[in-house]
Amino acid sequence: MTLKPMIRNNICINCQPEGCKKNIEKQIQFVKDYNKLHKSKVKFKNVLVIGCSNGYGLATRVVASFGCGARTIGVSLERASSEKKTGTPGWYHNRAFEQTAKETGKNHITIEGDAFSNEIKREVIEEAKKHGIKFDLIVYSIASPLRKDAKTCEVYKSVIKPIKTPFNAKTLNIVTGAIEDVYIPVANEKEISDTIKVMGGEDWENWLCLLKDENLLSKNIITFSYSYIGSSLQATIYKDGTIGQAKKDLERSAKYLNETLKSLNGKAFLCVMKGIVTRSSAIIPSLPLYLSCLLKVMKKRNCYSEAIEDVVKLFYEKLDFECLDNLLSSDGFLHCDGKELNEDVQHEVKLVMDEIIKSGNVLLADIEGYRKAFLEASGFEI
Ligand code: NAD
């Protein structure tokens, strides 16, 4: 099927099914090749990935299954194709993952639906009980614009807004490749608390507490949520904005879960990753321009890596239960964002961004690399 990408407000609203399949094959091949040279010390038996179909969650599921030999249960919210529309990229990613997992004898269960709901949590519990599963790793990797509260049915929407001062910046229009002005006013109190409700830690806590009550967690359980702190160049809209408050709430949850999991000798923490091009990051104002500059600088310095490579390294080099305590920073983070936040990299990114803003010369950034990665997330141009 020949399809053209349809992009609205930096969101790709259709996808290329064949390309989505290739995307999975590429990631699985990467892990298989990596395995030939490096053996993972870490073995997981049963891994639950909440938000398994795109970005960091997808890479996590591929590495847990094809790198560490784990049985994976993946949860994600998808839409299958209809007469008029293609399905979501994640729907095709899940099918392609299942197909290769089946062909290569990897145990896997995929549950599609709203991870915030009680129904989907019950479905995971039933599957785990049916198969005698106790989870030894649970990864929370949801990026969602809204959440329906399972108790009250109230719907909360997350917003990406600054908190202290309005955000006046430049951003990249992915369709035209042009640099455009962006202005975002400060968030009000409700917008801040709603964003925390959607992207904060409450649902991660709910999952873990429920699975613990059902006796479905193994001893030495590890759980982490992915997080992002990012560059000071983006702090107004990210770290110091509404989404940053939600990420702070995740820190609170990690502490709470560490206490809750003590009886199982479990560990909970945040894995802070570097910025990558995903469907979710593309809608954060001005991040596409920043990431285009980051790609340029990292490629020039030969330190660019895709999500799958970062997640392989996380699993093979860092997720060892015995070593974890030594690897966590004083604030309890497992940092995998060093390549992005390296002082020299950040200095150069700032110079490139300043020059683009001054001269309008977008060729100084890796716009083409950004555009390609953006389209690949929906299966195009692979
Ligand atoms: P993504 O958009 O690529 O994937 C999000 C996943 O969440 C998808 O599998 C989607 O199906 C799932 N999802 C969304 N709503 C759901 C729901 N209601 N029920 C079930 N599944 C649902 O996102 P991403 O960029 O990989 O982000 C994942 C996490 O990684 C986030 O916490 C994000 O902050 C963090 N992170 C992202 C970056 C980045 O640059 N993209 C960097 C560091 C950390």
Short mmCIF file of C-alpha atoms and ligand atoms in Angstrom, two decimals:
data_model
loop_
_atom_site.label_atom_id
_atom_site.label_comp_id
_atom_site.label_asym_id
_atom_site.label_seq_id
_atom_site.Cartn_x
_atom_site.Cartn_y
_atom_site.Cartn_z
CA MET A 1 0.00 0.00 0.00
CA THR A 2 1.50 3.38 -1.00
CA LEU A 3 0.62 6.04 1.53
CA LYS A 4 1.77 9.58 2.06
CA PRO A 5 2.31 10.89 5.58
CA MET A 6 -0.48 13.17 6.80
CA ILE A 7 0.90 15.60 9.38
CA ARG A 8 -1.17 18.05 11.44
CA ASN A 9 0.42 20.21 14.17
CA ASN A 10 3.53 18.01 14.18
CA ILE A 11 1.42 14.86 14.69
CA CYS A 12 1.50 12.19 12.00
CA ILE A 13 -2.10 10.99 11.81
CA ASN A 14 -1.59 7.99 9.54
CA CYS A 15 1.16 5.41 9.20
CA GLN A 16 2.80 3.01 6.78
CA PRO A 17 2.15 -0.57 8.03
CA GLU A 18 5.05 -2.18 6.12
CA GLY A 19 7.45 0.43 7.48
CA CYS A 20 6.22 -0.18 11.04
CA LYS A 21 7.02 -3.86 10.57
CA LYS A 22 10.49 -2.99 9.28
CA ASN A 23 10.98 -0.70 12.27
CA ILE A 24 10.51 -3.69 14.60
CA GLU A 25 12.70 -5.97 12.47
CA LYS A 26 15.44 -3.33 12.53
CA GLN A 27 15.30 -3.04 16.34
CA ILE A 28 15.26 -6.81 16.84
CA GLN A 29 18.21 -7.23 14.45
CA PHE A 30 20.12 -4.55 16.35
CA VAL A 31 19.67 -6.49 19.60
CA LYS A 32 20.61 -9.81 17.97
CA ASP A 33 23.79 -8.29 16.51
CA TYR A 34 24.63 -6.64 19.83
CA ASN A 35 24.17 -10.04 21.52
CA LYS A 36 26.85 -11.57 19.35
CA LEU A 37 29.42 -9.24 20.85
CA HIS A 38 28.08 -8.57 24.35
CA LYS A 39 26.30 -10.96 26.64
CA SER A 40 23.83 -9.52 29.09
CA LYS A 41 24.66 -10.41 32.70
CA VAL A 42 21.11 -9.55 33.54
CA LYS A 43 18.36 -12.10 33.16
CA PHE A 44 14.72 -11.25 33.66
CA LYS A 45 11.99 -13.87 33.62
CA ASN A 46 8.81 -11.83 33.41
CA VAL A 47 8.76 -8.22 32.32
CA LEU A 48 5.71 -5.96 32.20
CA VAL A 49 6.05 -2.93 29.90
CA ILE A 50 3.27 -0.37 30.31
CA GLY A 51 3.39 1.72 27.13
CA CYS A 52 5.10 -0.96 25.02
CA SER A 53 4.34 0.02 21.44
CA ASN A 54 6.45 3.09 20.63
CA GLY A 55 9.57 5.00 21.64
CA TYR A 56 11.37 3.95 24.82
CA GLY A 57 8.71 1.40 25.86
CA LEU A 58 8.95 -0.42 22.54
CA ALA A 59 12.75 -0.55 22.70
CA THR A 60 12.43 -1.87 26.26
CA ARG A 61 10.16 -4.69 25.22
CA VAL A 62 12.45 -5.67 22.32
CA VAL A 63 15.55 -5.72 24.56
CA ALA A 64 13.81 -7.56 27.43
CA SER A 65 12.59 -10.23 25.02
CA PHE A 66 15.34 -10.60 22.42
CA GLY A 67 18.24 -9.55 24.62
CA CYS A 68 17.42 -10.89 28.06
CA GLY A 69 15.12 -13.76 27.05
CA ALA A 70 12.23 -12.58 29.22
CA ARG A 71 8.58 -13.33 28.76
CA THR A 72 7.03 -9.92 28.13
CA ILE A 73 3.57 -8.63 28.82
CA GLY A 74 3.08 -5.41 26.88
CA VAL A 75 0.26 -2.93 27.44
CA SER A 76 -0.56 -0.11 25.06
CA LEU A 77 -3.49 1.90 23.75
CA GLU A 78 -4.05 1.30 20.04
CA ARG A 79 -6.53 1.54 17.23
CA ALA A 80 -6.73 -1.11 14.50
CA SER A 81 -7.27 -0.07 10.89
CA SER A 82 -10.73 0.66 9.52
CA GLU A 83 -11.98 1.07 5.95
CA LYS A 84 -10.95 4.71 5.89
CA LYS A 85 -8.00 4.90 8.27
CA THR A 86 -4.80 3.04 8.95
CA GLY A 87 -4.38 1.81 12.53
CA THR A 88 -1.96 3.46 14.93
CA PRO A 89 1.77 2.73 14.37
CA GLY A 90 1.77 0.98 17.74
CA TRP A 91 -0.89 -1.47 16.53
CA TYR A 92 1.39 -2.56 13.67
CA HIS A 93 4.45 -2.56 15.95
CA ASN A 94 2.62 -4.90 18.34
CA ARG A 95 1.61 -7.26 15.51
CA ALA A 96 5.15 -7.32 14.08
CA PHE A 97 6.63 -7.91 17.55
CA GLU A 98 4.21 -10.78 18.17
CA GLN A 99 4.97 -12.37 14.81
CA THR A 100 8.76 -12.43 15.30
CA ALA A 101 8.42 -13.40 18.95
CA LYS A 102 6.25 -16.35 17.96
CA GLU A 103 8.60 -17.44 15.17
CA THR A 104 11.57 -17.38 17.55
CA GLY A 105 9.87 -18.94 20.57
CA LYS A 106 9.76 -15.83 22.78
CA ASN A 107 6.93 -15.81 25.28
CA HIS A 108 4.75 -12.77 24.91
CA ILE A 109 1.31 -11.42 25.72
CA THR A 110 0.00 -8.11 24.37
CA ILE A 111 -2.94 -6.34 25.96
CA GLU A 112 -4.35 -3.36 24.13
CA GLY A 113 -6.45 -0.81 25.97
CA ASP A 114 -6.30 2.07 28.44
CA ALA A 115 -3.55 1.41 31.00
CA PHE A 116 -5.22 3.89 33.39
CA SER A 117 -8.38 1.75 33.56
CA ASN A 118 -9.24 -0.97 36.07
CA GLU A 119 -10.28 -3.31 33.23
CA ILE A 120 -6.83 -3.42 31.66
CA LYS A 121 -5.14 -3.82 35.06
CA ARG A 122 -7.49 -6.78 35.80
CA GLU A 123 -6.70 -8.28 32.40
CA VAL A 124 -2.97 -8.20 33.17
CA ILE A 125 -3.64 -9.77 36.58
CA GLU A 126 -5.72 -12.56 35.03
CA GLU A 127 -3.09 -13.34 32.40
CA ALA A 128 -0.33 -13.33 35.01
CA LYS A 129 -2.28 -15.74 37.23
CA LYS A 130 -3.20 -17.99 34.32
CA HIS A 131 0.47 -18.35 33.35
CA GLY A 132 1.91 -18.46 36.89
CA ILE A 133 3.81 -15.21 36.32
CA LYS A 134 5.53 -13.15 38.99
CA PHE A 135 7.03 -9.99 37.57
CA ASP A 136 10.69 -9.27 38.22
CA LEU A 137 10.75 -6.05 36.16
CA ILE A 138 7.99 -3.51 35.56
CA VAL A 139 8.67 -0.55 33.28
CA TYR A 140 6.30 2.40 33.09
CA SER A 141 6.63 4.24 29.76
CA ILE A 142 3.34 6.01 29.16
CA ALA A 143 3.18 9.33 27.32
CA SER A 144 -0.45 10.37 27.11
CA PRO A 145 -2.40 13.56 26.45
CA LEU A 146 -5.25 12.52 28.76
CA ARG A 147 -6.39 10.19 31.53
CA LYS A 148 -9.82 9.04 32.53
CA ASP A 149 -9.81 8.52 36.29
CA ALA A 150 -10.78 4.90 36.92
CA LYS A 151 -12.76 5.77 40.08
CA THR A 152 -14.54 9.00 39.19
CA CYS A 153 -14.55 8.71 35.36
CA GLU A 154 -13.43 12.35 35.23
CA VAL A 155 -11.17 13.06 32.23
CA TYR A 156 -7.96 15.02 32.83
CA LYS A 157 -5.89 16.59 30.05
CA SER A 158 -2.18 17.25 30.20
CA VAL A 159 -0.82 20.49 28.77
CA ILE A 160 2.70 21.53 27.90
CA LYS A 161 3.00 25.05 29.22
CA PRO A 162 5.46 27.16 31.19
CA ILE A 163 4.71 28.01 34.81
CA LYS A 164 6.65 31.12 35.74
CA THR A 165 6.96 33.19 32.57
CA PRO A 166 5.33 32.92 29.12
CA PHE A 167 7.30 30.90 26.60
CA ASN A 168 8.50 32.89 23.60
CA ALA A 169 10.64 30.77 21.34
CA LYS A 170 11.26 29.31 17.90
CA THR A 171 10.13 25.91 16.77
CA LEU A 172 10.42 23.71 13.70
CA ASN A 173 7.48 23.08 11.39
CA ILE A 174 8.09 19.48 10.35
CA VAL A 175 6.03 19.75 7.15
CA THR A 176 7.68 22.87 5.71
CA GLY A 177 11.04 22.65 7.49
CA ALA A 178 10.61 26.33 8.41
CA ILE A 179 11.46 27.91 11.74
CA GLU A 180 8.37 29.49 13.30
CA ASP A 181 7.61 31.61 16.34
CA VAL A 182 5.86 30.00 19.25
CA TYR A 183 4.22 31.77 22.16
CA ILE A 184 2.68 29.89 25.08
CA PRO A 185 1.14 31.65 28.09
CA VAL A 186 1.71 30.37 31.63
CA ALA A 187 -0.44 27.51 32.89
CA ASN A 188 -3.10 28.01 35.55
CA GLU A 189 -3.30 25.90 38.73
CA LYS A 190 -5.81 23.45 37.26
CA GLU A 191 -3.69 22.86 34.16
CA ILE A 192 -0.70 22.11 36.38
CA SER A 193 -2.58 19.65 38.60
CA ASP A 194 -4.28 17.99 35.62
CA THR A 195 -0.92 17.45 33.92
CA ILE A 196 0.39 15.86 37.13
CA LYS A 197 -2.70 13.64 37.22
CA VAL A 198 -2.01 12.39 33.67
CA MET A 199 1.79 12.24 33.50
CA GLY A 200 2.71 12.02 37.21
CA GLY A 201 3.23 8.93 39.28
CA GLU A 202 -0.23 8.04 40.61
CA ASP A 203 -1.00 5.41 37.97
CA TRP A 204 2.47 3.84 38.26
CA GLU A 205 1.81 3.50 42.01
CA ASN A 206 -1.65 2.02 41.32
CA TRP A 207 -0.17 -0.66 39.06
CA LEU A 208 2.52 -1.67 41.53
CA CYS A 209 0.26 -1.67 44.61
CA LEU A 210 -2.38 -3.74 42.84
CA LEU A 211 0.11 -6.31 41.55
CA LYS A 212 1.71 -6.51 45.01
CA ASP A 213 -1.69 -7.09 46.66
CA GLU A 214 -2.32 -9.88 44.15
CA ASN A 215 1.05 -11.43 45.05
CA LEU A 216 2.30 -11.07 41.48
CA LEU A 217 5.66 -9.44 42.23
CA SER A 218 8.79 -11.51 42.70
CA LYS A 219 11.43 -10.94 45.34
CA ASN A 220 14.00 -8.31 44.25
CA ILE A 221 11.44 -6.74 41.90
CA ILE A 222 12.80 -3.78 39.95
CA THR A 223 10.45 -1.10 38.69
CA PHE A 224 11.26 2.14 36.95
CA SER A 225 9.52 4.86 35.05
CA TYR A 226 11.24 6.63 32.20
CA SER A 227 11.77 10.33 32.73
CA TYR A 228 13.34 13.34 31.07
CA ILE A 229 15.03 16.36 32.58
CA GLY A 230 16.62 17.74 29.46
CA SER A 231 18.67 20.76 28.62
CA SER A 232 18.61 24.10 30.44
CA LEU A 233 17.92 25.52 26.94
CA GLN A 234 14.46 23.93 27.17
CA ALA A 235 13.89 24.37 30.91
CA THR A 236 11.14 27.02 30.65
CA ILE A 237 8.87 24.71 28.70
CA TYR A 238 10.02 21.34 30.08
CA LYS A 239 11.79 21.01 33.45
CA ASP A 240 10.26 24.18 34.94
CA GLY A 241 6.94 23.79 33.14
CA THR A 242 3.81 21.70 33.69
CA ILE A 243 5.41 18.49 32.41
CA GLY A 244 8.39 19.04 34.72
CA GLN A 245 5.97 19.14 37.65
CA ALA A 246 4.57 15.78 36.55
CA LYS A 247 8.10 14.39 36.38
CA LYS A 248 8.71 15.69 39.92
CA ASP A 249 5.62 13.80 40.99
CA LEU A 250 7.20 10.65 39.56
CA GLU A 251 10.11 11.25 41.95
CA ARG A 252 7.65 11.26 44.84
CA SER A 253 6.15 8.01 43.55
CA ALA A 254 9.56 6.36 43.26
CA LYS A 255 10.19 7.12 46.95
CA TYR A 256 6.75 5.83 47.92
CA LEU A 257 7.21 2.65 45.89
CA ASN A 258 10.64 2.03 47.40
CA GLU A 259 8.97 1.94 50.83
CA THR A 260 6.07 -0.18 49.55
CA LEU A 261 8.39 -2.74 47.95
CA LYS A 262 10.74 -3.06 50.95
CA SER A 263 9.13 -6.33 52.09
CA LEU A 264 10.11 -7.80 48.70
CA ASN A 265 13.55 -6.21 48.74
CA GLY A 266 12.38 -4.31 45.65
CA LYS A 267 13.76 -1.16 44.06
CA ALA A 268 11.92 1.71 42.36
CA PHE A 269 13.57 4.60 40.56
CA LEU A 270 13.45 6.90 37.56
CA CYS A 271 15.50 6.18 34.47
CA VAL A 272 16.39 9.55 33.00
CA MET A 273 16.92 9.17 29.27
CA LYS A 274 18.21 11.51 26.60
CA GLY A 275 15.87 13.34 24.22
CA ILE A 276 14.87 11.35 21.15
CA VAL A 277 12.46 11.86 18.28
CA THR A 278 9.16 10.15 19.12
CA ARG A 279 5.52 10.83 18.40
CA SER A 280 5.21 12.37 21.87
CA SER A 281 8.34 14.52 21.86
CA ALA A 282 7.42 16.01 18.46
CA ILE A 283 4.50 17.90 19.98
CA ILE A 284 6.52 19.62 22.69
CA PRO A 285 6.89 23.22 21.47
CA SER A 286 10.41 24.08 20.34
CA LEU A 287 11.77 20.60 21.17
CA PRO A 288 11.91 19.62 17.46
CA LEU A 289 14.25 22.55 16.76
CA TYR A 290 16.39 21.76 19.82
CA LEU A 291 16.52 18.05 18.87
CA SER A 292 17.48 18.90 15.26
CA CYS A 293 20.43 20.87 16.63
CA LEU A 294 21.25 18.09 19.11
CA LEU A 295 21.23 15.50 16.31
CA LYS A 296 23.60 17.67 14.27
CA VAL A 297 26.05 18.08 17.14
CA MET A 298 25.92 14.46 18.31
CA LYS A 299 26.36 13.07 14.79
CA LYS A 300 29.31 15.41 14.22
CA ARG A 301 30.86 14.21 17.48
CA ASN A 302 30.08 10.58 16.66
CA CYS A 303 28.03 10.07 19.81
CA TYR A 304 24.54 9.87 18.31
CA SER A 305 22.46 6.83 19.27
CA GLU A 306 18.89 5.69 18.78
CA ALA A 307 16.54 4.59 21.56
CA ILE A 308 17.22 0.88 21.02
CA GLU A 309 20.97 1.36 21.56
CA ASP A 310 20.44 3.40 24.73
CA VAL A 311 18.03 0.81 26.12
CA VAL A 312 20.36 -2.12 25.30
CA LYS A 313 23.11 -0.35 27.24
CA LEU A 314 20.74 0.36 30.10
CA PHE A 315 19.82 -3.31 30.39
CA TYR A 316 23.26 -4.82 29.76
CA GLU A 317 25.36 -2.37 31.75
CA LYS A 318 23.13 -0.91 34.45
CA LEU A 319 20.10 -2.99 35.43
CA ASP A 320 22.04 -5.48 37.53
CA PHE A 321 20.17 -5.69 40.86
CA GLU A 322 23.39 -5.99 42.91
CA CYS A 323 25.07 -2.96 41.28
CA LEU A 324 22.06 -0.68 41.05
CA ASP A 325 22.55 1.14 44.34
CA ASN A 326 26.01 2.26 43.24
CA LEU A 327 24.68 3.54 39.93
CA LEU A 328 21.80 5.60 41.26
CA SER A 329 22.57 9.29 41.70
CA SER A 330 22.12 10.99 45.07
CA ASP A 331 18.62 12.05 44.01
CA GLY A 332 17.76 8.43 43.17
CA PHE A 333 17.94 8.68 39.36
CA LEU A 334 19.51 6.22 36.99
CA HIS A 335 21.03 8.68 34.52
CA CYS A 336 21.27 7.63 30.87
CA ASP A 337 21.22 11.21 29.60
CA GLY A 338 24.95 11.94 29.88
CA LYS A 339 25.53 12.10 26.13
CA GLU A 340 22.91 14.83 25.74
CA LEU A 341 23.83 16.84 28.80
CA ASN A 342 27.59 16.70 28.26
CA GLU A 343 28.84 20.27 28.77
CA ASP A 344 30.61 20.52 25.40
CA VAL A 345 27.59 19.11 23.55
CA GLN A 346 25.25 21.57 25.25
CA HIS A 347 27.61 24.48 24.56
CA GLU A 348 27.72 23.63 20.86
CA VAL A 349 23.95 23.07 20.65
CA LYS A 350 23.42 26.51 22.14
CA LEU A 351 25.76 28.10 19.58
CA VAL A 352 23.93 26.37 16.71
CA MET A 353 20.49 27.34 18.06
CA ASP A 354 21.51 30.96 18.60
CA GLU A 355 22.92 31.18 15.08
CA ILE A 356 19.76 29.69 13.53
CA ILE A 357 17.57 32.11 15.45
CA LYS A 358 19.77 35.03 14.38
CA SER A 359 20.28 34.11 10.74
CA GLY A 360 17.29 31.86 10.02
CA ASN A 361 19.72 29.40 8.38
CA VAL A 362 18.01 26.08 9.22
CA LEU A 363 20.70 24.14 7.36
CA LEU A 364 22.88 24.53 10.45
CA ALA A 365 20.64 21.97 12.18
CA ASP A 366 19.99 18.37 11.11
CA ILE A 367 16.46 19.08 9.94
CA GLU A 368 16.55 16.20 7.47
CA GLY A 369 17.72 13.77 10.18
CA TYR A 370 14.93 14.95 12.47
CA ARG A 371 12.30 14.69 9.72
CA LYS A 372 13.44 11.17 8.82
CA ALA A 373 13.35 9.98 12.45
CA PHE A 374 9.92 11.59 12.89
CA LEU A 375 8.52 9.83 9.80
CA GLU A 376 10.16 6.52 10.74
CA ALA A 377 8.20 6.55 14.02
CA SER A 378 5.11 6.14 11.83
CA GLY A 379 6.69 3.68 9.41
CA PHE A 380 7.43 6.13 6.58
CA GLU A 381 10.68 6.33 4.61
CA ILE A 382 12.19 3.23 6.21
P1 NAD B 1 5.78 7.40 22.76
O1 NAD B 1 4.73 8.33 22.36
O2 NAD B 1 6.79 6.97 21.75
O3 NAD B 1 5.10 6.08 23.40
C1 NAD B 1 4.10 6.20 24.39
C2 NAD B 1 3.49 4.85 24.69
O4 NAD B 1 2.44 5.06 25.65
C3 NAD B 1 2.85 4.16 23.48
O5 NAD B 1 3.12 2.79 23.54
C4 NAD B 1 1.34 4.39 23.69
O6 NAD B 1 0.51 3.39 23.14
C5 NAD B 1 1.30 4.33 25.22
N1 NAD B 1 0.09 4.94 25.78
C6 NAD B 1 -0.30 6.23 25.77
N2 NAD B 1 -1.46 6.38 26.43
C7 NAD B 1 -1.81 5.15 26.88
C8 NAD B 1 -2.88 4.65 27.65
N3 NAD B 1 -3.86 5.44 28.11
N4 NAD B 1 -2.93 3.32 27.89
C9 NAD B 1 -1.96 2.49 27.44
N5 NAD B 1 -0.90 2.91 26.73
C10 NAD B 1 -0.82 4.22 26.45
O7 NAD B 1 6.49 8.04 24.04
P2 NAD B 1 8.03 8.17 24.50
O8 NAD B 1 8.57 9.42 23.93
O9 NAD B 1 8.76 6.88 24.31
O10 NAD B 1 7.82 8.45 26.07
C11 NAD B 1 7.67 7.39 26.99
C12 NAD B 1 8.28 7.83 28.32
O11 NAD B 1 9.66 8.10 28.12
C13 NAD B 1 7.65 9.12 28.88
O12 NAD B 1 7.58 9.04 30.28
C14 NAD B 1 8.65 10.17 28.48
O13 NAD B 1 8.64 11.30 29.31
C15 NAD B 1 9.96 9.39 28.65
N6 NAD B 1 11.07 10.00 27.92
C16 NAD B 1 10.94 10.37 26.62
C17 NAD B 1 11.99 11.02 25.99
C18 NAD B 1 11.89 11.51 24.57
O14 NAD B 1 12.71 12.35 24.16
N7 NAD B 1 10.96 11.01 23.78
C19 NAD B 1 13.21 11.26 26.70
C20 NAD B 1 13.31 10.80 28.00
C21 NAD B 1 12.24 10.19 28.63
#
